């Protein structure tokens, strides 16, 4: 007989305006039947790790014509996570398999429309499972596709990465060093700046919160200008970077984290540099690059195992800590990839 168990959930209370607060989310205690889901197309998951990602803030407002849908107030938040299949009526997934992909912010989830493009099987278990929320999951492919596909990097080029201590930034910086680029990153504390230089191998780094003049900080680090800018934060940083790009430079617009909580986004004033400096600036969404995932794994897993790429995570314990962990992204409380451990396997 199917076992009925309690299932704690994180619910979005209402659409959010302004800075995200923990009180915009509430906990709900429900129950769930852990049956085998036979006769349906559904998969029942035990959630092990959840990923805190800044795009989730965008889903907390009413969106129209976006690449993602709004969350539904009153329902559990959804996001990327690592989970174990407890039962499956879907012939693509078997009980006992480990997967990463879209799941609920709850202890157990029923996923009704799982495909091999929304739930990815985990084959290599010699690396920590939590890595599949970051370096081996969606943010990893983002860094890989954004840097190699959009930036056309070459040895000797100068690369600037904002939001550099986040999961995407730390990877892009290391990819750029592997090619032989000169790499500078920005982050929001001394501890993070030290980490960029001592652990991730950035040539230079600065604390954007302490610089009075971002243009001057960039001129100090790049006296001859920037060939490649990997954009994670937007706003004032983008404006200052535009002034410091080299002729024919490339900008990969990955994210604009500084704008996520603003009702009225800041303007960008130096866009004419795109014309005068013949800069190519291109935005991208990782979903368009998921087909590269097998190729990416072939590259990254050996690098991790050989210790040739380093990765820092910030793991919060228990579903109870999830709202606070997500809110913390927007003040930079996390050091490295913010993960929530819901349960051990
Ligand atoms: P992350 O690990 O979540 O890092 C978040 C960091 O951003 C924080 O620790 C904080 O560090 C910094 N931050 C917060 N508020 C900021 C502000 N107002 N100004 C500047 N920095 C701020 O980030 P991630 O997962 O690496 O993601 C990086 C970017 O990629 C985000 O913009 C995200 O939306 C984007 N992304 C895009 C795609 C895509 O398909 N295009 C996919 C995944 C991620 P500090 O202490 O340095 O402030």
Coordinates of C-alpha atoms in Angstrom, one line a residue, residues 80-83 93 98-102 115-125 127-146 148-149 167 171 175 285-302 304 311:
X80 CA 16.3 23.5 -10.2
X81 CA 17.3 20.7 -7.9
X82 CA 18.7 17.3 -7.4
X83 CA 16.4 14.5 -6.5
X93 CA 12.7 7.3 -15.6
X98 CA 19.2 10.2 -9.4
X99 CA 18.2 13.2 -11.5
X100 CA 18.6 17.0 -11.7
X101 CA 16.1 19.5 -13.2
X102 CA 12.9 21.4 -12.4
X115 CA 11.2 14.7 -20.4
X116 CA 14.9 14.1 -20.9
X117 CA 15.2 17.9 -21.5
X118 CA 13.6 18.9 -18.1
X119 CA 15.0 16.1 -15.9
X120 CA 18.6 15.0 -16.6
X121 CA 19.8 11.7 -15.3
X122 CA 22.9 11.7 -13.1
X123 CA 25.4 9.1 -14.2
X124 CA 28.6 10.2 -12.6
X125 CA 28.3 9.9 -8.8
X127 CA 31.4 14.0 -7.6
X128 CA 29.3 15.6 -4.9
X129 CA 25.6 15.4 -5.9
X130 CA 25.1 19.1 -5.0
X131 CA 27.4 20.0 -7.9
X132 CA 24.4 19.2 -10.2
X133 CA 22.7 22.4 -9.0
X134 CA 25.7 24.4 -10.1
X135 CA 28.9 23.5 -11.9
X136 CA 27.4 20.3 -13.4
X137 CA 23.9 21.8 -13.9
X138 CA 22.2 24.8 -15.4
X139 CA 24.7 27.5 -14.3
X140 CA 27.6 25.4 -15.5
X141 CA 26.1 25.2 -19.1
X142 CA 25.4 28.9 -18.8
X143 CA 29.1 29.7 -18.2
X144 CA 30.3 27.3 -20.8
X145 CA 27.8 28.4 -23.6
X146 CA 28.1 32.1 -22.7
X148 CA 32.8 29.8 -25.5
X149 CA 29.8 30.3 -27.9
X167 CA 28.8 30.1 -9.8
X171 CA 33.6 29.3 -13.9
X175 CA 37.7 29.1 -18.4
X285 CA 19.3 32.1 -22.5
X286 CA 20.8 28.8 -21.4
X287 CA 17.8 26.8 -22.5
X288 CA 18.9 27.3 -26.1
X289 CA 22.2 25.6 -25.3
X290 CA 21.1 22.5 -23.3
X291 CA 22.0 20.3 -26.3
X292 CA 25.7 21.1 -25.4
X293 CA 25.3 19.5 -22.0
X294 CA 26.9 16.1 -22.9
X295 CA 29.9 17.9 -24.6
X296 CA 30.2 20.2 -21.5
X297 CA 30.2 17.2 -19.1
X298 CA 32.9 15.5 -21.2
X299 CA 35.1 18.6 -20.7
X300 CA 34.3 19.6 -17.1
X301 CA 34.2 16.3 -15.2
X302 CA 37.8 15.3 -15.9
X304 CA 37.1 18.6 -11.6
X311 CA 34.4 25.2 -7.2

